[in-house]
Each structure stands twice: as C-alpha cells, then as structure tokens.
XYZ file of N, CA and C in Angstrom:
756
model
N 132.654 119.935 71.842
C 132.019 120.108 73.157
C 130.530 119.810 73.085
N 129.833 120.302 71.981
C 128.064 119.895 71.724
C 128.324 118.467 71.936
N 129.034 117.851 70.947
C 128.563 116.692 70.815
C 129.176 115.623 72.363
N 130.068 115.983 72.948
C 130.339 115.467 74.259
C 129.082 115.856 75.332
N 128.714 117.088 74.974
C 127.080 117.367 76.020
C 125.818 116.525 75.097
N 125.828 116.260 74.370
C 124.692 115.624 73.834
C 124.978 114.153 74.010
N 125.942 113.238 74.102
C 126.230 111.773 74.514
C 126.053 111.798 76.241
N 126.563 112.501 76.718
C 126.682 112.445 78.067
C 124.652 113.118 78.858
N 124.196 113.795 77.803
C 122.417 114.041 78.165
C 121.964 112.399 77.939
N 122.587 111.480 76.214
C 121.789 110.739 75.823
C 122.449 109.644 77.060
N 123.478 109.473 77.785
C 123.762 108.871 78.804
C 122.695 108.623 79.920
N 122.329 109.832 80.470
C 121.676 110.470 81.479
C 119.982 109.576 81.110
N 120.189 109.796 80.000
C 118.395 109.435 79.140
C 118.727 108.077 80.059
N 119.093 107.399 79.052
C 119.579 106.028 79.145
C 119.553 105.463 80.571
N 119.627 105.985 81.248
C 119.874 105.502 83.043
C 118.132 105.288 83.580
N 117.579 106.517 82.808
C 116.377 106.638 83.416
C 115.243 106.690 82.147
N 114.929 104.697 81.421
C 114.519 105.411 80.401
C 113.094 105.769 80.076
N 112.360 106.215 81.453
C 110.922 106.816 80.964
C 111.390 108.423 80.016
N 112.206 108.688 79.919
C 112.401 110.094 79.544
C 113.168 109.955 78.247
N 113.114 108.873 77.692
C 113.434 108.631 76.302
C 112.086 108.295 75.191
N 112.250 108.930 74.140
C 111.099 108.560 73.404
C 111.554 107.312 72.270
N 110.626 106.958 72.014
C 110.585 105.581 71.348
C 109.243 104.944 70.783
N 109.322 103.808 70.382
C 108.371 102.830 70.207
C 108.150 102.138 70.713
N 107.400 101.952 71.860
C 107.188 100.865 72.858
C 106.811 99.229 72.517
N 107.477 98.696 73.178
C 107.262 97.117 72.748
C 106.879 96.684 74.146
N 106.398 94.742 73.946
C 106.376 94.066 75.212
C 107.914 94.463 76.136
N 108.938 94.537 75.566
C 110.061 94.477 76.531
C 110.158 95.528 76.934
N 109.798 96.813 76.698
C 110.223 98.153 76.648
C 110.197 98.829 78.375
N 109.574 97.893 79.048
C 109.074 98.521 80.622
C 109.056 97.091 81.168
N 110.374 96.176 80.745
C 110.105 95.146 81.544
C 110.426 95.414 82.895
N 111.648 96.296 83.138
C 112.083 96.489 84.474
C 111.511 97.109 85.431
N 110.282 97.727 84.932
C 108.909 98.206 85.901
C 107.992 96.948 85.790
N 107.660 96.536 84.868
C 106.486 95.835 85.043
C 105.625 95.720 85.474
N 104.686 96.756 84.539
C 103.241 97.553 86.233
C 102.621 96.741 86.097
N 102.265 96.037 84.447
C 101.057 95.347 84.269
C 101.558 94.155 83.759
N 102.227 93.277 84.486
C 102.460 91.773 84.100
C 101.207 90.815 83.597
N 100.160 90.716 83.842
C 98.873 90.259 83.251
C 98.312 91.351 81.776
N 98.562 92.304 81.596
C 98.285 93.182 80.831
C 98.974 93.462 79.517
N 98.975 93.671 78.338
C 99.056 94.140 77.171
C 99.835 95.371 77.678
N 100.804 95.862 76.756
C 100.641 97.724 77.006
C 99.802 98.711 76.408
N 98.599 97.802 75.806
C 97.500 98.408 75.434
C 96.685 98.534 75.687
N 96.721 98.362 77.463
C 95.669 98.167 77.739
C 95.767 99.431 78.948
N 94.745 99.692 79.442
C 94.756 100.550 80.040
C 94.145 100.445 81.332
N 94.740 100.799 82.543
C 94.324 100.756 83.868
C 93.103 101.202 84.160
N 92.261 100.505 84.901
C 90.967 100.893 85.186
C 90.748 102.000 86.135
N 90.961 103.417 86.542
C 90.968 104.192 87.771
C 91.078 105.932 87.106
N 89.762 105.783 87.862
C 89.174 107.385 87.052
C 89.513 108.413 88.628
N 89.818 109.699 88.003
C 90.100 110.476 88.682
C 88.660 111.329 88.975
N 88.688 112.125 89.933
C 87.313 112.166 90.604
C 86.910 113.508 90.309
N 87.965 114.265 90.362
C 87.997 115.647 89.927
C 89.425 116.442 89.035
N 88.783 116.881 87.480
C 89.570 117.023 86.760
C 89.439 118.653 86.699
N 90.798 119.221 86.516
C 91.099 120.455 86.413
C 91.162 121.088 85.023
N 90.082 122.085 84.793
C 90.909 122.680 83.387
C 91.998 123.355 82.821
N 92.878 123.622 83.746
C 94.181 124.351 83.851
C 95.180 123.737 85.560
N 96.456 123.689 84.728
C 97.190 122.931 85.862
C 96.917 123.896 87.043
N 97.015 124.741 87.033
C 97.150 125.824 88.054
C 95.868 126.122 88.953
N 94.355 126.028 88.203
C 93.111 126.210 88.448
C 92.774 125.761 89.832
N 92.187 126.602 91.068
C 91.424 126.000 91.765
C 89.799 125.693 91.876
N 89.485 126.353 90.699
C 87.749 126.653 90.410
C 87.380 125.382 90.043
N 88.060 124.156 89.944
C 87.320 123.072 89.461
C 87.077 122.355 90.701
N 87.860 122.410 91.888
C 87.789 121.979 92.896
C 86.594 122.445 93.890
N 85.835 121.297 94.236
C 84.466 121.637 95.918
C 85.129 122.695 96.282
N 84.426 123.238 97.262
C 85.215 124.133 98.104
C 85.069 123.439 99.187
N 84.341 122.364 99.483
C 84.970 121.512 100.285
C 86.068 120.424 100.702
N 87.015 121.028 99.229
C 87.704 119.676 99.472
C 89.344 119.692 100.237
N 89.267 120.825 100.999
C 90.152 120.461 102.455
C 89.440 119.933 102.950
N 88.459 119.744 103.560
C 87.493 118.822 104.084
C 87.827 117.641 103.797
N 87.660 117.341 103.135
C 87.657 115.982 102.274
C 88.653 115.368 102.149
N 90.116 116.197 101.946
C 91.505 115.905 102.097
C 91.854 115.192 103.149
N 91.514 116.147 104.148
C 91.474 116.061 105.162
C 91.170 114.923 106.473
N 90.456 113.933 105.719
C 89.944 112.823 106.444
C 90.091 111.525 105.672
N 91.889 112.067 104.401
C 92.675 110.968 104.466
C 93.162 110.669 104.927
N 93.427 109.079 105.046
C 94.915 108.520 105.776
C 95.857 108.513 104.803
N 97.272 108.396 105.201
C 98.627 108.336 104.951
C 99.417 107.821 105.821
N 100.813 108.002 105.579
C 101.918 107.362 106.459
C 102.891 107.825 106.629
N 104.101 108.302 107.845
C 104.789 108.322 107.592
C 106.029 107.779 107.390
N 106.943 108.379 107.161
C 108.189 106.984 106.771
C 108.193 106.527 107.816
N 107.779 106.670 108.659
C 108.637 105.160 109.889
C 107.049 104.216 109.938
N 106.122 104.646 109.181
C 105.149 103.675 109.014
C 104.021 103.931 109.960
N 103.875 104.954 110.988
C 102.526 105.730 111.385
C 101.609 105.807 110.719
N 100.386 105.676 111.024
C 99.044 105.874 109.815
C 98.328 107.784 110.503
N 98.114 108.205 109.729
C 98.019 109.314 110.170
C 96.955 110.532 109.093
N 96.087 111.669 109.534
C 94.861 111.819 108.693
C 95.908 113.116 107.949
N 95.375 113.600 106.575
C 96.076 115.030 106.758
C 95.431 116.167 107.490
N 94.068 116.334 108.130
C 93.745 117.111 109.321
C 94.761 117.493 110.208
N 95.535 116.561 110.582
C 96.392 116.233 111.916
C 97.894 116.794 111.979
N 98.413 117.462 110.358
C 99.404 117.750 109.466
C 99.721 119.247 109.802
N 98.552 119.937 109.934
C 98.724 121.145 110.121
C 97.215 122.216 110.804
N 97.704 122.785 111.194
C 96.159 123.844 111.829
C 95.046 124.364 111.189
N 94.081 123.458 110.790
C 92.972 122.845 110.127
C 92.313 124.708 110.195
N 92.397 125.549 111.094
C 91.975 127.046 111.071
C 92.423 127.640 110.604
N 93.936 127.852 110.674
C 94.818 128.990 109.954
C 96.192 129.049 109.784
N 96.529 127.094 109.709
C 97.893 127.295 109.560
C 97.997 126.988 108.184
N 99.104 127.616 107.141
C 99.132 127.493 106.046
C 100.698 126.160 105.919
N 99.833 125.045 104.858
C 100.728 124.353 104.633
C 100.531 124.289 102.729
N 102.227 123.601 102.349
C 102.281 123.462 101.070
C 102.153 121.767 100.750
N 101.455 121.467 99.899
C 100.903 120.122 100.017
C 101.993 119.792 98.711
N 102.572 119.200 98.420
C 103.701 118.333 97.433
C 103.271 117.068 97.318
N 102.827 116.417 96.080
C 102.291 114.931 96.414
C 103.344 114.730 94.592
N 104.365 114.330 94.919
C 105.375 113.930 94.232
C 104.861 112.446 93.633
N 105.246 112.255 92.354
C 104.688 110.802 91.390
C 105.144 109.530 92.658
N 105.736 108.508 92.657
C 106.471 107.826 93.236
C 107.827 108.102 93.634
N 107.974 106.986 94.739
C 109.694 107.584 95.571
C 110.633 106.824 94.420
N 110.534 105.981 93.424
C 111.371 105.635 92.260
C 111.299 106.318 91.388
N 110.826 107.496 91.249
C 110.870 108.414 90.097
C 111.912 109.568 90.213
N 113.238 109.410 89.074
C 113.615 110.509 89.387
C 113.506 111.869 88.871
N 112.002 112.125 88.408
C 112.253 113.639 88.705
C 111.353 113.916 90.182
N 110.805 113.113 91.006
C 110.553 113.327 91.818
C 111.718 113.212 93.182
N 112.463 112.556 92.887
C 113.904 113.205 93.905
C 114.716 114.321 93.231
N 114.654 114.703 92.030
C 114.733 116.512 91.861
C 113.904 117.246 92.737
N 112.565 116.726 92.759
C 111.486 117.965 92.859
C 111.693 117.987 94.695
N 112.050 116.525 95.277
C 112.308 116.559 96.777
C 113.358 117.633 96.957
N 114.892 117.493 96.387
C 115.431 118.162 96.298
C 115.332 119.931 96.241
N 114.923 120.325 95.649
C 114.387 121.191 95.389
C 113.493 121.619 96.634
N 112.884 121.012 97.380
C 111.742 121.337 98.216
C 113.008 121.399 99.797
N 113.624 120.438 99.581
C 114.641 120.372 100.587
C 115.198 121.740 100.765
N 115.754 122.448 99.990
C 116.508 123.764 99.635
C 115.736 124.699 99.856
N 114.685 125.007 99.611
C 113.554 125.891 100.181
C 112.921 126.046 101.433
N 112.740 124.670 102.450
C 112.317 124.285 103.539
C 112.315 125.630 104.431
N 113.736 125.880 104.274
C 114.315 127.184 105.593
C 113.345 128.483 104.970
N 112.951 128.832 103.915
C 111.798 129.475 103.317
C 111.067 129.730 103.757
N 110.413 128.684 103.257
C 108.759 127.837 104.292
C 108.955 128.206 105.172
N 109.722 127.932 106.313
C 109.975 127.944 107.588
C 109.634 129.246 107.716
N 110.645 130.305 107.170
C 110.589 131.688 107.941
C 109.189 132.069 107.946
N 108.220 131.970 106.523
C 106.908 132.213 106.496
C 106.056 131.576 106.905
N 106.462 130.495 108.055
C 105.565 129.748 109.203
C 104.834 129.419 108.091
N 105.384 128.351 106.701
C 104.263 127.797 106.000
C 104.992 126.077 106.232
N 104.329 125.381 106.636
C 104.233 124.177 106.799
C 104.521 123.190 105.470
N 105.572 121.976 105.356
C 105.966 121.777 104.084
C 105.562 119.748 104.420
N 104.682 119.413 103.478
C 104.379 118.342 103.484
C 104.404 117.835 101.760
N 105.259 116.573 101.596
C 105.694 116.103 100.553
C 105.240 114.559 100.778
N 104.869 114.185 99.669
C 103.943 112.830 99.573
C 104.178 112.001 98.390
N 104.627 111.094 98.754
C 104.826 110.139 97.496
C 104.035 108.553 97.603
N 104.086 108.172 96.047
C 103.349 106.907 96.386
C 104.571 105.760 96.287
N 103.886 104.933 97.422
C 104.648 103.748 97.561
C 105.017 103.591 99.258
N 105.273 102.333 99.918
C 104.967 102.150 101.162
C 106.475 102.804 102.089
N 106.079 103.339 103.190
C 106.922 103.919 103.873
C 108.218 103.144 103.833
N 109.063 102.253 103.613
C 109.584 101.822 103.283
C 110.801 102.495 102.089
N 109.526 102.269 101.117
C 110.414 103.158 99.895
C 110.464 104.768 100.274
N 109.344 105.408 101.177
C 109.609 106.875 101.351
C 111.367 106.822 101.940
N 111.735 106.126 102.442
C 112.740 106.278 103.744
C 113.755 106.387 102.530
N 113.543 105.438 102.032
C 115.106 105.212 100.787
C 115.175 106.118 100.359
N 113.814 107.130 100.015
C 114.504 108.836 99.087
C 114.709 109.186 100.294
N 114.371 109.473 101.554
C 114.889 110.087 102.084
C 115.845 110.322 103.219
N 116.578 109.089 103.142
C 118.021 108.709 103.671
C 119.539 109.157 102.529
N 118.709 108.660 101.549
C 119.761 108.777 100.124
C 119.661 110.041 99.010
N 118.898 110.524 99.611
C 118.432 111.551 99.113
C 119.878 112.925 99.404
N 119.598 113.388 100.598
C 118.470 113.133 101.581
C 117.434 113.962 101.422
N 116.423 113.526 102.329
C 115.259 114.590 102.657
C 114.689 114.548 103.775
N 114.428 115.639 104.714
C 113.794 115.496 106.192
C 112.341 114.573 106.017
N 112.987 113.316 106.792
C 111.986 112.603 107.241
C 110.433 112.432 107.584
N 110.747 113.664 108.767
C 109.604 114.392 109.053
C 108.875 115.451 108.579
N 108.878 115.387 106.999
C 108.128 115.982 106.317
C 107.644 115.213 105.061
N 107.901 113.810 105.023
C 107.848 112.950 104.189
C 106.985 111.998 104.437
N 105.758 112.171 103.315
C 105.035 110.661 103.957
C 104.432 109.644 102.263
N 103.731 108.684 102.879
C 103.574 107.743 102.157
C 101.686 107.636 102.091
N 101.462 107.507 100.999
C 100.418 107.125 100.089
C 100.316 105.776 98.917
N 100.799 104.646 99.394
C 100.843 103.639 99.001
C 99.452 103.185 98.234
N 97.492 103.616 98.529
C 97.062 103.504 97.676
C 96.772 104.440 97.072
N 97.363 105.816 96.751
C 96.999 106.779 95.988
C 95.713 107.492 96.278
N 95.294 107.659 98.211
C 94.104 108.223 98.340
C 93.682 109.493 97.967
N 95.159 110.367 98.399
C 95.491 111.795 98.232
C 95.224 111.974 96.756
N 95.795 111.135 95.893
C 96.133 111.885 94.533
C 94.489 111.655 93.615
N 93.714 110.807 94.148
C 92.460 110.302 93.724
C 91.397 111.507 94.037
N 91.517 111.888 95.469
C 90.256 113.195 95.971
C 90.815 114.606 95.196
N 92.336 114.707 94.899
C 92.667 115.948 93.887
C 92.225 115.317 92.637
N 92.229 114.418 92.493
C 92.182 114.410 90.617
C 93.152 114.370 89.660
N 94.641 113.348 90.604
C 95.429 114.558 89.470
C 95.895 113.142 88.358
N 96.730 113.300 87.627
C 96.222 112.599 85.941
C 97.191 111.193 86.609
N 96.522 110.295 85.812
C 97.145 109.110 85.599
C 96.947 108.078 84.365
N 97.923 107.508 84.125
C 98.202 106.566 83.063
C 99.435 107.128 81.946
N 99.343 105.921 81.371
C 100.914 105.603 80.370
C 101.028 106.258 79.571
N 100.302 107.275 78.851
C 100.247 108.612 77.716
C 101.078 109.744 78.906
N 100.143 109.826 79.438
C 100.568 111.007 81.042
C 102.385 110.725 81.199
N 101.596 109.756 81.593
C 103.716 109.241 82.409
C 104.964 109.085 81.491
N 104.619 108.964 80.040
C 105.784 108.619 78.896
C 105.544 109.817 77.658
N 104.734 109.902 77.672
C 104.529 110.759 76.375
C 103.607 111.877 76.080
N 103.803 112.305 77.296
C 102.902 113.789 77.567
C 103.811 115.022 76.584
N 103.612 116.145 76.204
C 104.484 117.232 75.732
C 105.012 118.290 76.698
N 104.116 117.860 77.904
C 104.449 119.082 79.283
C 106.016 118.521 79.890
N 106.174 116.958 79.845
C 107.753 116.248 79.926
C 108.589 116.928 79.330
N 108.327 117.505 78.329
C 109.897 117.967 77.656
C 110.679 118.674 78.449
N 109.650 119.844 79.344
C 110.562 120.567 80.281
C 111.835 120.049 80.986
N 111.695 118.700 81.564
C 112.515 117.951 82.060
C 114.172 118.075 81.536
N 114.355 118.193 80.110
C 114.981 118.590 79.626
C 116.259 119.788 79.785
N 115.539 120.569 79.873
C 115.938 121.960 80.580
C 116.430 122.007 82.135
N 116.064 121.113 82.621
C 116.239 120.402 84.233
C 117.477 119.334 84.243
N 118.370 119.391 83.267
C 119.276 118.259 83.159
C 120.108 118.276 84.418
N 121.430 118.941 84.513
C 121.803 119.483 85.638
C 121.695 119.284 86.866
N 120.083 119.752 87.038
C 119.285 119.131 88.650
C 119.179 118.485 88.483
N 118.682 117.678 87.721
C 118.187 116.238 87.460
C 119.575 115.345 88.467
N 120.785 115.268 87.125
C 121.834 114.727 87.685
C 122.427 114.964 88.939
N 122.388 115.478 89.332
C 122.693 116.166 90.617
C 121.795 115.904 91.915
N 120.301 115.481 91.704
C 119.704 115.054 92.417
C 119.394 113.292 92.761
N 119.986 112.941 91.310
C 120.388 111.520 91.546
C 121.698 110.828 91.508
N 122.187 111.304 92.068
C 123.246 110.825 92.479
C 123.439 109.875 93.300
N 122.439 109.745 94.122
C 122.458 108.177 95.241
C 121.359 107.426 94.292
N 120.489 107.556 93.419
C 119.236 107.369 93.196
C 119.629 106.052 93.110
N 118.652 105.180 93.268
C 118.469 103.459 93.203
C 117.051 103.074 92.615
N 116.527 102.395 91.984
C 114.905 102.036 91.396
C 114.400 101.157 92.483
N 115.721 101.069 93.614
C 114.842 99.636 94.590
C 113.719 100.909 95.323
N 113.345 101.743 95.156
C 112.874 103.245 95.740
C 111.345 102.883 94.983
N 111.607 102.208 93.863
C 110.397 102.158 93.332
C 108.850 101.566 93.667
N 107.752 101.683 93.730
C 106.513 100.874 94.417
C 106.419 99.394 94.117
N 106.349 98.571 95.164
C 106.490 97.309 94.512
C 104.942 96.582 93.481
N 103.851 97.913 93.849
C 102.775 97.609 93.413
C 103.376 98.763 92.102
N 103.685 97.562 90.602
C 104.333 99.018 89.816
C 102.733 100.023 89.021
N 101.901 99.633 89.154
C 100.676 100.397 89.290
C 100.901 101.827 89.307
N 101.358 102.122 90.493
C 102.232 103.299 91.181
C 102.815 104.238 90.087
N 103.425 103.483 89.042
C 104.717 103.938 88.418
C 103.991 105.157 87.271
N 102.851 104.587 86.877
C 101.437 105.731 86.634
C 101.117 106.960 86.632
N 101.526 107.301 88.132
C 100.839 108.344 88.880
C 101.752 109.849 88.805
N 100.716 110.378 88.391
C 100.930 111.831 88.298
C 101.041 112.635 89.726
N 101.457 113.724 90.006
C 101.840 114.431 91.234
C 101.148 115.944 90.788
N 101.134 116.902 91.900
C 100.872 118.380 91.945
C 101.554 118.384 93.073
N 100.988 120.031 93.090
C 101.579 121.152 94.455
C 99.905 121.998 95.094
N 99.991 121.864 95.944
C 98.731 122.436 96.754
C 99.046 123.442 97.742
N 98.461 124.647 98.188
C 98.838 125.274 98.881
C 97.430 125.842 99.779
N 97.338 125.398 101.310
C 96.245 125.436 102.098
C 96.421 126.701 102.583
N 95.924 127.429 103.011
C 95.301 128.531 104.217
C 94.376 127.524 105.280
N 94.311 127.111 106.056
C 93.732 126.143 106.995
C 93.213 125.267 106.146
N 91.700 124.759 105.786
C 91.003 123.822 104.766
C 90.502 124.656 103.559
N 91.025 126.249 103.533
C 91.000 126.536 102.040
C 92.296 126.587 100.922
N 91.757 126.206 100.028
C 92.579 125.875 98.574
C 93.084 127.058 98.653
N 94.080 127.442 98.367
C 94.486 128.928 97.752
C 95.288 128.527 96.162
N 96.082 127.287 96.270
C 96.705 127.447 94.914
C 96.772 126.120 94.420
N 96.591 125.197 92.918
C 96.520 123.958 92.769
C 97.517 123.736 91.146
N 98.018 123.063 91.420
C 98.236 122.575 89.829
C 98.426 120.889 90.422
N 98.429 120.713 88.902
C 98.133 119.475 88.594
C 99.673 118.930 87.311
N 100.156 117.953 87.709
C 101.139 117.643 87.125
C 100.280 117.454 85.318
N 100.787 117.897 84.417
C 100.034 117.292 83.183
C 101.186 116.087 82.488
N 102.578 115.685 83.039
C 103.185 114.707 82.542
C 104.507 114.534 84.124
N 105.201 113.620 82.917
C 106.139 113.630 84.287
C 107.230 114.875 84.295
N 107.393 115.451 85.897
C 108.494 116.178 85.507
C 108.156 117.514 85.327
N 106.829 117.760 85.277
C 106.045 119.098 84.942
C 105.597 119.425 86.071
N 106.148 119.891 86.713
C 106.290 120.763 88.618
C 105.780 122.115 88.572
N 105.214 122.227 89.633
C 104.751 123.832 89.663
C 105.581 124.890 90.014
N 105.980 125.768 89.280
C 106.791 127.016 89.272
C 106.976 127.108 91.310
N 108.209 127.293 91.669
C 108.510 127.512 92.951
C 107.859 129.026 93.196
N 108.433 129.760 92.014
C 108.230 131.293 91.974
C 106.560 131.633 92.582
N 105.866 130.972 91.944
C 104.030 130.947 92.205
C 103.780 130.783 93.374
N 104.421 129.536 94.313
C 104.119 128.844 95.325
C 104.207 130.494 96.347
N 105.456 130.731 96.215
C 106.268 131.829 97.296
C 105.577 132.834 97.568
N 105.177 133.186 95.907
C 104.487 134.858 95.735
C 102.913 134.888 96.711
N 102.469 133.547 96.844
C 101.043 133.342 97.379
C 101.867 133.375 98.934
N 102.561 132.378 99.346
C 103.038 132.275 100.944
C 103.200 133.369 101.519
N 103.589 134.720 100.742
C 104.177 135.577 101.123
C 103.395 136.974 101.521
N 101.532 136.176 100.731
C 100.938 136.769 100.484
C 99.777 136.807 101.928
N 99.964 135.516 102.421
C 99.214 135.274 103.537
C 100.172 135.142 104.981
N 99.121 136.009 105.668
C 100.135 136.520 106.944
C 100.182 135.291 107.858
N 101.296 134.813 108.340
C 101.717 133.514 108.981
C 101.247 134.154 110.890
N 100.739 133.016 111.026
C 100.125 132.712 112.225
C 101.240 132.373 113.431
C-alpha cells in the first residue's frame, strides 16, 4: 500500500513538475518558457518595493499603504478595468485580499478552492472576499469556470501591480526551490482534488508571470490588520489566522 501511495504522489509530481526537485537544465521549463531569450541563469530584472521580515508581519508595511493599494488598477474576469478603492468600503468595510501566484498554477486553484468553501464564512462576518491572480482576464475565467470559482470575486492583475506595492517575493529560487514548498506535500489530497479540471492553457501567456509569488491581506477599511507573504510556492496563509482576526472585528 506505501509503495502504491508513493507512485501514485510521484504521479501527481509528474503532472505538475514545478513541485519536483531536480537539476535544472535548458529543457527543464521548456513548457513554460518564461525566458526564451534568457539563460536559466539569469535572473529577471524586478525588485520588490517593500520586503517583509516575517510572512505574517505588518510592521514593514507604510501605514499608508491601503492608500496606495488602493489606487491600483485591475480587472475583472469579464475584462472591466477597475481600482481596488472601488472593491470594498474604503471606511469600514473589512475585506480579505488573496492575490494567488498565477491562474496556471496549481496550488493556486487549491488555494481558490479552498477560499471557495469558506466564502459562506466571509459572508456571515460581512468580510468581503477578493482573490487575484496574475494573468489576463481571460485566463482568470478558465480557473474560474473549471474550477469553479465565483466570478465575481475573481480578478486579474496581468502586470503584477498589486503584488509589486505589497512586496511579495519573486523569482526562480522562490517559485522551485524555496523550503517553505515542502508544505505542499502535506496538501496532496487537496491538491488532487482541486485539479481535477486543471489545464496549463490557464497559464499567463507573458510566462514572466509563472515567477510570482502570492499572499493573503486582510483590510479594516485602508488599514492593514493582517499580511503574509507567500515565501515559496504553495506556502498559503493559515485559514485559522485569517478567521480568528475577521471574527475579531465587528462587521458593519
């Protein structure tokens, strides 16, 4: 029986193989191909603006930076351009900010998943649920037709404005060979279970994208109350944390 669960995990690897370790070669990421002009030694030029010393930390963050959030654009899946001001009640409505890696990543249709199942949650505690992925409304729709996932809580960040004013990590150490990934592991189960429709045509056609790290944010109008920061792929913020804070601030 081990060894039938250990072929059928190394199966699972195999389907999706950022989550296999190895020795990377030119061929090793041909089927992404972020950096067709590029070496895989080379490294993307794009610095993050504000870095956290703990995934969880909001003390590294302005305290202006709902503000600042705030007077990004985004999209939603049907391709609206839209600010996150406009998302939720900039005074005192509390929303949970989800900015998931790309819509071709699957632990980010776990982590949709997952957010899907909770929604009615959110809901009761009048906390507002906004989930963000990179790549053009287009690909948002595909996770969330095949997914599924409510539409209208799904939007698109095709140049990574959102994930640039948080800070949160990017590049090919981050995305393949971080040690915070292993968790993923332990997530087998959901994993499979959440991809079950999964397709890579979901993936950003700018594979740039394929890079990008995700967090979980949690507003009180334009104040921070709770932040982490993805430190690899697959490394999601405890649901348990999110709740204990929602539950903590009285819904409007």
């Amino acid at each position: 029986m081990a060894a039938m669960a250990s072929l059928q995990s190394l199966t699972t690897l195999a389907k999706f193989p950022s989550f296999c370790s190895f020795s990377p070669n030119n061929n090793t990421f041909k089927f992404l191909d972020p950096f067709p002009s590029l070496s895989l030694s080379a490294t993307p030029k794009r610095i993050s603006n504000f870095v956290a010393k703990a995934s969880s930390s909001t003390t590294a963050f302005p305290q202006d930076i709902g503000h600042v959030l705030g007077d990004v654009t985004i999209f939603t899946a049907t391709g609206q351009s839209v600010k996150f001001q406009d998302l939720w009640d900039q005074n005192e409505g509390i929303a949970v900010v989800a900015l998931l890696r790309h819509f071709g990543c699957p632990c980010c249709w776990e982590l949709a998943k997952s957010l899907k199942e909770t929604k009615e949650r959110f809901d009761s505690a009048g906390v507002k649920l906004i989930a963000v992925g990179v790549g053009a409304p287009n690909k948002a729709r595909i996770l969330g037709e095949r997914l599924p996932f409510p539409l209208d809580c799904l939007y698109a960040d095709p140049d990574r404005r959102a994930y640039d004013v948080l800070g949160l990590y990017y590049g090919f150490g981050r995305t393949f060979f971080n040690p915070a990934s292993a968790k993923v592991l332990s997530r087998f189960n959901e994993l499979r279970e959440a991809t079950k429709n999964y397709t890579i045509e979901a993936t950003p056609d700018d594979r740039s994208g394929v890079l990008q790290q995700g967090g979980m944010f949690l507003f009180n109008g334009k104040e921070l109350l709770y932040a982490w920061k993805d430190e690899g792929t697959g490394d999601h913020a405890p649901m348990d944390d999110i709740f204990d804070i929602c539950c903590k601030v009285p819904a409007v």
